[in-house]
Coordinates of C-alpha atoms in Angstrom, one line a residue:
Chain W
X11 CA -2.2 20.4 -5.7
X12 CA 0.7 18.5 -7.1
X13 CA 1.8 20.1 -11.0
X14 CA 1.8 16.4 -11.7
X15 CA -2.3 16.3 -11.3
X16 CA -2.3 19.0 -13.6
X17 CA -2.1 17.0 -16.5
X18 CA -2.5 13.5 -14.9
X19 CA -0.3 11.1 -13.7
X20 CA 3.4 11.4 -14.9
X21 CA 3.5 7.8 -13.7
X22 CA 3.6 6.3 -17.7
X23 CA 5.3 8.0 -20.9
X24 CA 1.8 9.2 -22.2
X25 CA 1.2 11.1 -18.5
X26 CA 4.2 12.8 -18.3
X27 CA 4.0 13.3 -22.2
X28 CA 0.5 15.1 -21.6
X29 CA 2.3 17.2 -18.6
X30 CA 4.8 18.3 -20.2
X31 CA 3.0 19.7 -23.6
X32 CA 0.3 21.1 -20.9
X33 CA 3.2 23.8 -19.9
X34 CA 3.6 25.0 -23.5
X35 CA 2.4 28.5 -24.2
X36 CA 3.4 29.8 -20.6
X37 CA 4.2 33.2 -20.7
X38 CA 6.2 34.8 -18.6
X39 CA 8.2 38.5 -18.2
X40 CA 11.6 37.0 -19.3
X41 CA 12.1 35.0 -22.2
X42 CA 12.4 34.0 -26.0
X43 CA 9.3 34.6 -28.3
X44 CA 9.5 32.5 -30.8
X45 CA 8.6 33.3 -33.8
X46 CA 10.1 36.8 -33.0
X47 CA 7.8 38.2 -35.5
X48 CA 5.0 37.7 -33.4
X49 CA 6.8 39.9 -30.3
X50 CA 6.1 43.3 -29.3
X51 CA 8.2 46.1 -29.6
X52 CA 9.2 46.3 -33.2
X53 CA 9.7 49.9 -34.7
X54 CA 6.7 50.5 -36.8
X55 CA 6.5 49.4 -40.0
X56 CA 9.1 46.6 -40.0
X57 CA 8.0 44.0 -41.8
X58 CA 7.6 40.5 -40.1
X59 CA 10.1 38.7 -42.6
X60 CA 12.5 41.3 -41.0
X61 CA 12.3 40.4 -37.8
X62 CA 14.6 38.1 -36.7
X63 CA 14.9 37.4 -32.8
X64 CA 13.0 38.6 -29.6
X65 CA 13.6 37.9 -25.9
X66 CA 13.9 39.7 -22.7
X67 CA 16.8 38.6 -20.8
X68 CA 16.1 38.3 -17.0
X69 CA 18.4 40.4 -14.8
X70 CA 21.4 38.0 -14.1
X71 CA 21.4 36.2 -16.7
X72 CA 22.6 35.6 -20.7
X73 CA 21.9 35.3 -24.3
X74 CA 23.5 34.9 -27.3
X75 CA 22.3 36.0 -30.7
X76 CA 24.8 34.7 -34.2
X77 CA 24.0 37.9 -36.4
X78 CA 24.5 38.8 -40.1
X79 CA 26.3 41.6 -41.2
X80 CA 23.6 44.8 -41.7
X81 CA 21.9 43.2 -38.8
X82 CA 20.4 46.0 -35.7
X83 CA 20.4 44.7 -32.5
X84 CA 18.3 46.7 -30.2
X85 CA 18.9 46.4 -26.2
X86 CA 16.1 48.3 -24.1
X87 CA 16.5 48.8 -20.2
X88 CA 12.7 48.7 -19.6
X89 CA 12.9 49.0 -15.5
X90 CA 16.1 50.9 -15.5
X91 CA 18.7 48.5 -14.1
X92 CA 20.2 46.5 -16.5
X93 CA 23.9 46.3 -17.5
X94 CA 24.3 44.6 -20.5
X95 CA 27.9 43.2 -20.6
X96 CA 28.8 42.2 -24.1
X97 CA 31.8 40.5 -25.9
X98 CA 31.2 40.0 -30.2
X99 CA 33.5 38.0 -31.8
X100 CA 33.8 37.7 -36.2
X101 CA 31.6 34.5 -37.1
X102 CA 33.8 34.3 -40.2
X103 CA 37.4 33.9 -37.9
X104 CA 36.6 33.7 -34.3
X105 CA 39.7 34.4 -32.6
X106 CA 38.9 38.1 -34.2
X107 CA 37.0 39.5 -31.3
X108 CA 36.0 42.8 -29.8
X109 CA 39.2 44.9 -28.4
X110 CA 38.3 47.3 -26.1
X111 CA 41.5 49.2 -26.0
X112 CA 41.7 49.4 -29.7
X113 CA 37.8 51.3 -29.6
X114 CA 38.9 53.2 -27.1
X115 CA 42.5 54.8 -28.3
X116 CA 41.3 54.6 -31.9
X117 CA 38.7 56.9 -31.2
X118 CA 40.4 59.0 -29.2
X119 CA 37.4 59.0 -26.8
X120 CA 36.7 56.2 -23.8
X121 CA 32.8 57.3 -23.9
X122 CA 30.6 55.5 -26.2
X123 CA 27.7 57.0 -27.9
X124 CA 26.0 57.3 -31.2
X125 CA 28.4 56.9 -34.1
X126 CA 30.9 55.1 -31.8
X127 CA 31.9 51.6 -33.8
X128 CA 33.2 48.9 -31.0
X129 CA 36.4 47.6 -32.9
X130 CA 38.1 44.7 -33.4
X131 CA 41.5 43.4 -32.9
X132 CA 42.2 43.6 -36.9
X133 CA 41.2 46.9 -37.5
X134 CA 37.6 46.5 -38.6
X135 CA 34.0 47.0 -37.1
X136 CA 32.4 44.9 -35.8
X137 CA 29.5 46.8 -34.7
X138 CA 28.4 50.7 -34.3
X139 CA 26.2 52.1 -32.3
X140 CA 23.4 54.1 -34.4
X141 CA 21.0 55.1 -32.2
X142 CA 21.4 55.3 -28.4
X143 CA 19.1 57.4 -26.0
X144 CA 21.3 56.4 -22.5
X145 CA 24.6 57.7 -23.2
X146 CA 26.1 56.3 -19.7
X147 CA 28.1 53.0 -20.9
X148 CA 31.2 51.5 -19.4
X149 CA 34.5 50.9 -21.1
X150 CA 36.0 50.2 -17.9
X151 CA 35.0 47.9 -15.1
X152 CA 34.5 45.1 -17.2
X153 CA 32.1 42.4 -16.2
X154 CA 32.1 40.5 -12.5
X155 CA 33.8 37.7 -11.7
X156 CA 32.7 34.7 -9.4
X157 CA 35.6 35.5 -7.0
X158 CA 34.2 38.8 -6.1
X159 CA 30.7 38.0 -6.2
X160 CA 31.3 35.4 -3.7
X161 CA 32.7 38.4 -1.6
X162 CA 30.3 41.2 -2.1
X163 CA 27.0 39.1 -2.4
X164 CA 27.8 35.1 -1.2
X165 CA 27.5 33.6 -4.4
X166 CA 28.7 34.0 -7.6
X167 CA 28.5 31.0 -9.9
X168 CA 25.9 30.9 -12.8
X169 CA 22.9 29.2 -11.3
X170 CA 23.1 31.0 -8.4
X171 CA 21.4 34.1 -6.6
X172 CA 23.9 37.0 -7.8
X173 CA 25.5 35.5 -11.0
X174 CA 28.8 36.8 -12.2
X175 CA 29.0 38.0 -15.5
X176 CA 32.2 36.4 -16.4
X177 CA 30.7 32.5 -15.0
X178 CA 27.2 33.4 -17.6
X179 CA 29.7 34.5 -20.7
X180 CA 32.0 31.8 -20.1
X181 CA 28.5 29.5 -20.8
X182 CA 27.8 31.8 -23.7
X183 CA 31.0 31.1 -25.3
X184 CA 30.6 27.2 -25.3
X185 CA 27.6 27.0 -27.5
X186 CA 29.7 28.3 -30.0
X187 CA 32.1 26.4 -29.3
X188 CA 34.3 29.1 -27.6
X189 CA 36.4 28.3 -24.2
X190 CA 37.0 30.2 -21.3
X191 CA 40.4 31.8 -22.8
X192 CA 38.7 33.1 -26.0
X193 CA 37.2 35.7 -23.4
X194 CA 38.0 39.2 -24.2
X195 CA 37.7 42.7 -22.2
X196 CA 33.5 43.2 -22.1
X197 CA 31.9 46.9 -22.6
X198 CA 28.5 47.4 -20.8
X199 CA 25.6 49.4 -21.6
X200 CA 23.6 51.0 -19.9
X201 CA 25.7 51.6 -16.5
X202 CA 27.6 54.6 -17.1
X203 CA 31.5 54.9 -15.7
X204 CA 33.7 57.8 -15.6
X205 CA 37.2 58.6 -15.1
X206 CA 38.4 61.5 -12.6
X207 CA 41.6 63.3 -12.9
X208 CA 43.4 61.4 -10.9
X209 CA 42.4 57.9 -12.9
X210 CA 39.9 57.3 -10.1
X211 CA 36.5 55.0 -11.2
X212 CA 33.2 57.4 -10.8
X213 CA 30.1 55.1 -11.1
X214 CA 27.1 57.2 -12.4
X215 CA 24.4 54.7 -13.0
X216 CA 21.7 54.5 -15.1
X217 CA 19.7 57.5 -16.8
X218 CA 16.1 55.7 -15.9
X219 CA 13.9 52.9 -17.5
X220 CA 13.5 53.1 -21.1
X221 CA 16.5 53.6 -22.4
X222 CA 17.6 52.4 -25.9
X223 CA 20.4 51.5 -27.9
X224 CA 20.7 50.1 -31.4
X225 CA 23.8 48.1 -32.4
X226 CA 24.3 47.5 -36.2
X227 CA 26.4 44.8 -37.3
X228 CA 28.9 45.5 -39.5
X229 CA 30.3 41.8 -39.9
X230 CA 28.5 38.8 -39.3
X231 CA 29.2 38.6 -35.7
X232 CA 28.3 36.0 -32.4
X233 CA 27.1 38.4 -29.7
X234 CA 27.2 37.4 -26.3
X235 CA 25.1 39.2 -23.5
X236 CA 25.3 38.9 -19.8
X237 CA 22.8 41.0 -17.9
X238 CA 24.4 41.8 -14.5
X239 CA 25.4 44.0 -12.1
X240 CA 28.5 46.7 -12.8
X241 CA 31.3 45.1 -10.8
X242 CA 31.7 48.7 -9.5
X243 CA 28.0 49.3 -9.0
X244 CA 28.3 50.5 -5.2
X245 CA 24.8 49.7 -4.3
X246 CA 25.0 46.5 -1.7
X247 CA 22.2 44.6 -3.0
X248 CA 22.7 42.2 -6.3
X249 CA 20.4 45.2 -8.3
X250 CA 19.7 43.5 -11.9
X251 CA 16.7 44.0 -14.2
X252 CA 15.4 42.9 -17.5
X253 CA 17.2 43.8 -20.7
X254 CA 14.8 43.5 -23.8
X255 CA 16.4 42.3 -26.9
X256 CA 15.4 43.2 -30.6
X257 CA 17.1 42.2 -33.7
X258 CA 16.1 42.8 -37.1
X259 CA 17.5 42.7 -40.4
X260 CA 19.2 45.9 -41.8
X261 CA 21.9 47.1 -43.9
X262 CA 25.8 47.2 -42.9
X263 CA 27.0 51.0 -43.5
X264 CA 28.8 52.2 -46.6
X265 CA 32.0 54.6 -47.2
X266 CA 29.4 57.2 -47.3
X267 CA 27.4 56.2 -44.5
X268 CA 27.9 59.4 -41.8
X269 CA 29.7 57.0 -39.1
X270 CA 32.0 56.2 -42.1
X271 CA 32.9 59.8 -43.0
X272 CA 32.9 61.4 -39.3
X273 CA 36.7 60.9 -38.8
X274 CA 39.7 59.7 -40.6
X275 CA 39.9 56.7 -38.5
X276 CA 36.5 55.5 -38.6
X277 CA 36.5 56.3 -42.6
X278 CA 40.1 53.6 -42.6
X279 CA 38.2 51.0 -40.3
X280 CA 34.9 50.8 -42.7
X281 CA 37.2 50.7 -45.7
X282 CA 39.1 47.9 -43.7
X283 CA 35.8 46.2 -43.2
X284 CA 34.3 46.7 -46.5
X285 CA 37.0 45.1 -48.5
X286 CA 37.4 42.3 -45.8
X287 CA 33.6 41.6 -46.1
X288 CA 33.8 41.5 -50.2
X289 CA 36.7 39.3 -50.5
X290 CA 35.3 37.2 -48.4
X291 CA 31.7 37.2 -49.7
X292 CA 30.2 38.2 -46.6
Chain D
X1000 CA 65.6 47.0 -46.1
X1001 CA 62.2 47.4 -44.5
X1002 CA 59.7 50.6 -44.2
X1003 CA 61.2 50.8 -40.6
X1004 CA 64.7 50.7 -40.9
X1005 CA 67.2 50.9 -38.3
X1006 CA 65.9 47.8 -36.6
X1007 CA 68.5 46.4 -34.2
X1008 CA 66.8 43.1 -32.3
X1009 CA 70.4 41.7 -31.7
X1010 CA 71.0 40.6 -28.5
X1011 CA 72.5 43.3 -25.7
X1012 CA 75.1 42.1 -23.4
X1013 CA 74.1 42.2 -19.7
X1014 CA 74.9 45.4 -17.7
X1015 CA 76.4 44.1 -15.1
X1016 CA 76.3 44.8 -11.2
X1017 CA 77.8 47.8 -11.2
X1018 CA 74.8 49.5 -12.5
X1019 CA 72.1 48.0 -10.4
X1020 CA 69.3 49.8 -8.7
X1021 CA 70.3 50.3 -5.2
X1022 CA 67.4 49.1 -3.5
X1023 CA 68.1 45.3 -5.1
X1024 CA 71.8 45.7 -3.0
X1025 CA 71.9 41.9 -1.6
X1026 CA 69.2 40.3 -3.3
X1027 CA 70.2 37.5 -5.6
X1028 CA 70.1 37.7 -9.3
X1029 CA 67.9 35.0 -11.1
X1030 CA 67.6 36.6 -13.9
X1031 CA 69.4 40.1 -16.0
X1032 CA 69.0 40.4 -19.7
X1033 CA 68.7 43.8 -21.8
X1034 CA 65.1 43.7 -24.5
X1035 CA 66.6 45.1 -27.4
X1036 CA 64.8 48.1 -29.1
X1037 CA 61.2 46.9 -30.7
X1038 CA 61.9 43.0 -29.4
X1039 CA 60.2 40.8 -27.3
X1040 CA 60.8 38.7 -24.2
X1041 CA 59.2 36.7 -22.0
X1042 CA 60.2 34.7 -18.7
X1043 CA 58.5 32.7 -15.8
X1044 CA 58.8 34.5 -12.7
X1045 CA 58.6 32.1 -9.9
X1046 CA 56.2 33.2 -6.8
X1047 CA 58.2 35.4 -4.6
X1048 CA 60.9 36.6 -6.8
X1049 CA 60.5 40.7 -8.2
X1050 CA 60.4 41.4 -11.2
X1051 CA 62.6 44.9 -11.9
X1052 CA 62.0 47.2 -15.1
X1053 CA 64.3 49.7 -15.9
X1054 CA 63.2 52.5 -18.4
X1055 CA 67.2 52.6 -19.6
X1056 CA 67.0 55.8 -21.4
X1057 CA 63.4 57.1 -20.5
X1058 CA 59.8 57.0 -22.0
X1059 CA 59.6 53.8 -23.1
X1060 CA 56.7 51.9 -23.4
X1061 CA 56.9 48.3 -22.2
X1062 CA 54.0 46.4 -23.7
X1063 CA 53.7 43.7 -20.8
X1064 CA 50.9 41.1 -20.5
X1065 CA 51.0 38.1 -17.3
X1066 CA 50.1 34.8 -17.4
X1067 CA 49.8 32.4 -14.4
X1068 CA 52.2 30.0 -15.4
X1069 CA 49.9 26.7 -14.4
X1070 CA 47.1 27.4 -16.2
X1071 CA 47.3 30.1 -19.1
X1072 CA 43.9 30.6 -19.6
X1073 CA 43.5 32.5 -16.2
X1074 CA 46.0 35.5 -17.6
X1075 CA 45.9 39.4 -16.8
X1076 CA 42.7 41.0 -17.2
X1077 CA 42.5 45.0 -17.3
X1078 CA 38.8 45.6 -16.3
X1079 CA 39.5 43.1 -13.3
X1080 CA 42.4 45.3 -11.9
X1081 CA 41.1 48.5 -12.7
X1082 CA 37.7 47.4 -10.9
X1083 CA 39.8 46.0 -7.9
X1084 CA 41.7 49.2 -7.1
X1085 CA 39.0 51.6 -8.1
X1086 CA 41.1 53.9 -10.7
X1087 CA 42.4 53.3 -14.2
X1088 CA 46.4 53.7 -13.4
X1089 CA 48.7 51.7 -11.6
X1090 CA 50.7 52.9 -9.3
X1091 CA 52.8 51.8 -6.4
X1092 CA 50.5 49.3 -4.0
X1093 CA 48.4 48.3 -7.7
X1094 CA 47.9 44.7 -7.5
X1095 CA 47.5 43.1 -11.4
X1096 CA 44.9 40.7 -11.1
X1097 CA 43.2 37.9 -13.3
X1098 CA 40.6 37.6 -15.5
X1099 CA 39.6 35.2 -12.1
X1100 CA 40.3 38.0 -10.2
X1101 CA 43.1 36.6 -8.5
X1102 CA 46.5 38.6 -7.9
X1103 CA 49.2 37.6 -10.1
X1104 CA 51.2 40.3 -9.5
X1105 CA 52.1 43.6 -7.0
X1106 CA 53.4 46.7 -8.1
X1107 CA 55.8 47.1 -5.0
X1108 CA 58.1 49.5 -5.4
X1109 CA 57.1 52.6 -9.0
X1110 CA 59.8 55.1 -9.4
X1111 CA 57.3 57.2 -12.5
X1112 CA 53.9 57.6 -10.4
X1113 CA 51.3 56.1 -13.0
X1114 CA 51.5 53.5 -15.7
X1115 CA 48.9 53.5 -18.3
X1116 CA 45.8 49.8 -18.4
X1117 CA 43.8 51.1 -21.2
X1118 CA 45.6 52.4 -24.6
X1119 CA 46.6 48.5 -24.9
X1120 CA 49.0 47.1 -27.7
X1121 CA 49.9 48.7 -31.0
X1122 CA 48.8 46.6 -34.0
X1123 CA 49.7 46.8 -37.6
X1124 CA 46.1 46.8 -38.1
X1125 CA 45.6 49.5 -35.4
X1126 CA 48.1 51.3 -36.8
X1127 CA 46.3 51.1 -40.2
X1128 CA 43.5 53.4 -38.6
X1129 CA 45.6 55.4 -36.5
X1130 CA 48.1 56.7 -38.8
X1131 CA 46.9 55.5 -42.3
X1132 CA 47.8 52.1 -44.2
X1133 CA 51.3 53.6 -45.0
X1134 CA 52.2 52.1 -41.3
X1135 CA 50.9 48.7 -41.9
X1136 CA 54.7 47.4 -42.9
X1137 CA 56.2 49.1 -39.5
X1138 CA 56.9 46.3 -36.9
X1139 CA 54.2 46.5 -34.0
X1140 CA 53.8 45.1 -30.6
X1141 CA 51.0 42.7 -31.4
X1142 CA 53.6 41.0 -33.8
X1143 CA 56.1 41.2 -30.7
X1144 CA 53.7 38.9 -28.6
X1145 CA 52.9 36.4 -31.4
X1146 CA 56.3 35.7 -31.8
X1147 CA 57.1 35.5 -28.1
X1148 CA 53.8 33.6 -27.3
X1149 CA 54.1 30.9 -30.1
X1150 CA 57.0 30.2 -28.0
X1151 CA 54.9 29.3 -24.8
X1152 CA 52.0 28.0 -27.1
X1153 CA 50.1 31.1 -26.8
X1154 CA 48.1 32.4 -29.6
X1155 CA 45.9 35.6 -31.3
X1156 CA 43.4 34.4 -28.7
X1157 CA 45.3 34.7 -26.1
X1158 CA 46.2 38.3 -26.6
X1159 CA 43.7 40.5 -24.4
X1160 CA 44.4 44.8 -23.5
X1161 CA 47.7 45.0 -21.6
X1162 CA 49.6 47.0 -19.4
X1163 CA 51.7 49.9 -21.0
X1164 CA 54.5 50.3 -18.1
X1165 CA 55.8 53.9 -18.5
X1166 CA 53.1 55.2 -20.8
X1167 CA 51.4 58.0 -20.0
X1168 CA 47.2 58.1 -21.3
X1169 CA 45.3 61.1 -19.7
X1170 CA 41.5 60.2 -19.9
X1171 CA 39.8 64.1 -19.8
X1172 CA 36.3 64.9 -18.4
X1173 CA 35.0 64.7 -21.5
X1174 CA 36.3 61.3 -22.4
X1175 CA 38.6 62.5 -24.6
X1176 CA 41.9 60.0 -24.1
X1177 CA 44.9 59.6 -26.0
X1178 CA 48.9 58.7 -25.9
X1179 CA 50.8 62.0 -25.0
X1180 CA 54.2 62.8 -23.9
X1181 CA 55.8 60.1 -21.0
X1182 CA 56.2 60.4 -17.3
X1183 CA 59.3 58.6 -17.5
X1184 CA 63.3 59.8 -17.6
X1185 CA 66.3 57.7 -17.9
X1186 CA 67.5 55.4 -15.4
X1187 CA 64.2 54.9 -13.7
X1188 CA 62.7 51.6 -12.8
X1189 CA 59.7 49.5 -11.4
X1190 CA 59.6 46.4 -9.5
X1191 CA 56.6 43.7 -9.3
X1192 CA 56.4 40.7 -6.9
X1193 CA 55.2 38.1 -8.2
X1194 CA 52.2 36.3 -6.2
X1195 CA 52.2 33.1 -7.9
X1196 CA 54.5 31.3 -10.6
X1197 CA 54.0 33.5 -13.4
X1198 CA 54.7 33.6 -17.9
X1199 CA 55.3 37.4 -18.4
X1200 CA 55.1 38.4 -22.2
X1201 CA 56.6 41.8 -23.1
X1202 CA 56.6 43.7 -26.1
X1203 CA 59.7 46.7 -26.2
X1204 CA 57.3 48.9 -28.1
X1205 CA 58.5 49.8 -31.5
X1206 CA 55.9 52.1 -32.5
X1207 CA 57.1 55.4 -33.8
X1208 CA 54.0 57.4 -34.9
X1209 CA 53.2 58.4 -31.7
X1210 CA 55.1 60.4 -28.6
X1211 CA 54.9 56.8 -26.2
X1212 CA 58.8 56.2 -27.0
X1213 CA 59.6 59.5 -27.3
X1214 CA 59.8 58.5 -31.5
X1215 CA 62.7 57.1 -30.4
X1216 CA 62.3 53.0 -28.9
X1217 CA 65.3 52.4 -26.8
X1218 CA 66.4 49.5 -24.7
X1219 CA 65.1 48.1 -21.4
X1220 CA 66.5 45.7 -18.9
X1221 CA 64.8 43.2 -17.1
X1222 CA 66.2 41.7 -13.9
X1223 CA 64.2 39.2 -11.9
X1224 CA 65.6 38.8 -8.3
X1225 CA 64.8 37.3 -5.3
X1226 CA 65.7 37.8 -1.0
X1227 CA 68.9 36.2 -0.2
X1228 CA 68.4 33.5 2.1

């Protein structure tokens, strides 16, 4: 049976009118629910005027979320192989974007976890992470590019079988009216990479399905997300999962806020970002 | 006089011949000029030709980011290159590759043993929450490749995590990483090939705060050369 005699003959605008509202309110493992309030998955007790945006990204593909400042963005690995590659740029000046060198050296510490902030090129937060269950995250390897997909899997490009990361965030970028150069170094979560002695890559994986990690949003921020492979992950087949995405509404941290007062540096970059966020009525 | 006095971004004379690496005996220079302490420079670097750095007086970080000169959009990309190769430093044999993951460059001939992909570019703002906002008036590298860059067009956005030639950043098992005390010694040099027509932006770092110059930024000279025919 055709999906045309589904609905009737697409043959007139009133058939193919019918057909296509007959498709609404297909549900399948990877997408947007919309409202988001009416998701699952929400920590208990959060009210439904707090809860802002829901979707499960497919493995090998994108989102983007435009976030308020306070805002938590939760990212679950619910079968165990995602690898959430993300770049965050400042909604207020968008050429102020995440610096992955900067987080790194600033925090003396190449390892994210819980309490690390993912800084900016201007000395602020843009994010920290509050909560994170995984602990094996990549500051490294970056995301994948089409050239190498090609090579390691046949096909790279975005609507392909084996997506690049760098083809789906380049897409990202345009709908908010970024180009390919506004690009920056990507972290990923959720893939963990280690450094030996000798500055060699050591790709350790994934800790298992289920893991969690809360972003909070210390600026209003545009948050790209491409779910794909590590570029180092050694395993031959293109091995991509769903990410789930959560974001509800919370509250940016304060001077006293314990990420805020666990080192000098991080208790400089909140009281670069506060200021910046109050002058500029943010 | 500024916070950082003892700035000196005249121009240097050229060193001449007589000093040359040896190994560049018989190839013809295109190109010799000496980056004053805490300045910038940038050149094009046609396909072919080597690019030679010499660390002058030792441990001194050269702040150097690479453009292909076409199209600079597609412009060095750390996590590319230290994907490629498998290992965070650069070494003899390292190719430095795009954001496209296309070589722009080949580290063919390393007289320090590693060079550092991941400590990236001081900042006044960096320094800010490095050091505390009584550095914010020092000079910095980021300010190095604005200048340069608004010379080729480039901008803030087209700034991304560069290469720190002779810069030495341990990363420990822990994760711990940081700038410590330089490989580096007087005299000794680096050369890099250049795969296509390239824009290479450099930043002689000025920073003093922390041991990548030794607290001391000296001079570096750049030659670019090429086979004799």
């Amino acid at each position: 049976m055709s999906e045309a005699s589904l609905a009737g003959s697409t043959a007139s605008p009133s058939g193919a009118r019918a057909h296509a509202r007959a498709q609404g309110g297909t549900r399948v493992t990877t997408m947007p629910t919309v409202p988001a309030a009416t998701a699952d998955g929400w920590p208990a007790g959060l009210a439904e005027a707090d809860r802002f945006a829901a979707e499960t990204v497919a493995g090998g593909n994108y989102t983007t979320l435009a976030v308020q400042r306070g805002t938590v963005v939760e990212f679950t690995d619910l079968d165990g192989d995602a690898c959430a590659h993300l770049a965050i740029f400042n909604q207020a000046q968008l050429d102020e974007r995440l610096n992955v060198a900067d987080t790194v050296k600033i925090q003396w510490q190449a390892y994210l976890g819980e309490g690390a902030m993912l800084l900016s090129d201007r000395g602020r937060v843009l994010a920290t992470i509050v909560a994170d269950d995984s602990g094996a995250h990549d500051t490294f390897a970056g995301t994948s590019t089409r050239a190498v997909n090609e090579a390691r899997y046949g096909d790279g490009s975005a609507h392909g079988s084996s997506p690049a990361g760098r083809e789906l965030l380049i897409l990202g970028a345009a709908k908010h009216g970024l180009a390919p150069r506004d690009l920056p170094p990507t972290v990923a979560l959720f893939q963990g990479v280690r450094v030996a002695d000798d500055g060699a890559l050591v790709f350790t994986g994934s800790t298992g399905p289920g893991a969690v990690v809360r972003l909070r949003f210390e600026l209003p921020a545009v948050l790209l997300v491409a779910n794909v492979p590590s570029p180092v992950d050694p395993r031959p087949e293109y091995t991509s999962t769903p990410v789930r995405i959560r974001a509800w509404r919370g509250d940016a941290a304060t001077l006293e806020s314990p990420e805020a007062t666990a080192t000098p540096e991080a208790a400089r970059a909140f009281g670069n970002t506060i200021d910046y966020a109050r002058m500029r009525g943010l | 006089m500024g916070i950082d006095a003892g700035s000196d971004l005249t121009p240097v004379p050229p060193l001449g011949a007589a000093s040359l690496p040896a190994r560049l005996a018989g190839r013809v220079i295109v190109l010799d000029e000496v980056v004053a302490r805490r300045g910038p420079w940038s050149a094009i670097v046609a396909a072919g030709d080597e690019l030679t750095i010499v660390d002058l007086e030792g441990n001194q970080a050269v702040d150097f980011l690479l453009y292909d000169a076409a199209d600079t959009a597609v412009r060095y990309s750390a996590p590319d290159t230290i994907s490629a190769q498998g290992n965070v430093y650069l070494s003899q044999g390292s190719v430095l590759r795009a954001n496209t993951g296309d070589a722009l460059m080949t580290l063919v001939h390393d007289e320090v043993g590693r060079h550092d992909t991941i400590g990236g570019a001081c900042s006044k703002e960096s320094n800010s929450l490095r050091y505390g906002h009584h550095t914010v008036h020092q000079h910095a590298c980021v300010e190095n490749f604005l200048a340069e860059g608004a010379l080729w067009g480039l901008g803030k956005r087209d700034l991304v995590s560069n290469i720190n030639f002779y810069m030495n950043v341990p990363v420990e098992a822990d994760g711990a990483l940081g700038i410590v005390d330089g490989l580096s010694a007087p005299g000794l040099s680096l050369s890099l090939r250049a795969e296509r027509d390239v824009l290479v932006l450099v930043s002689n770092c000025p920073q003093i705060n922390n041991p990548c110059n030794g607290f001391n930024p000296t001079p570096v000279r750049m030659l670019v050369t090429r086979a004799a025919r």
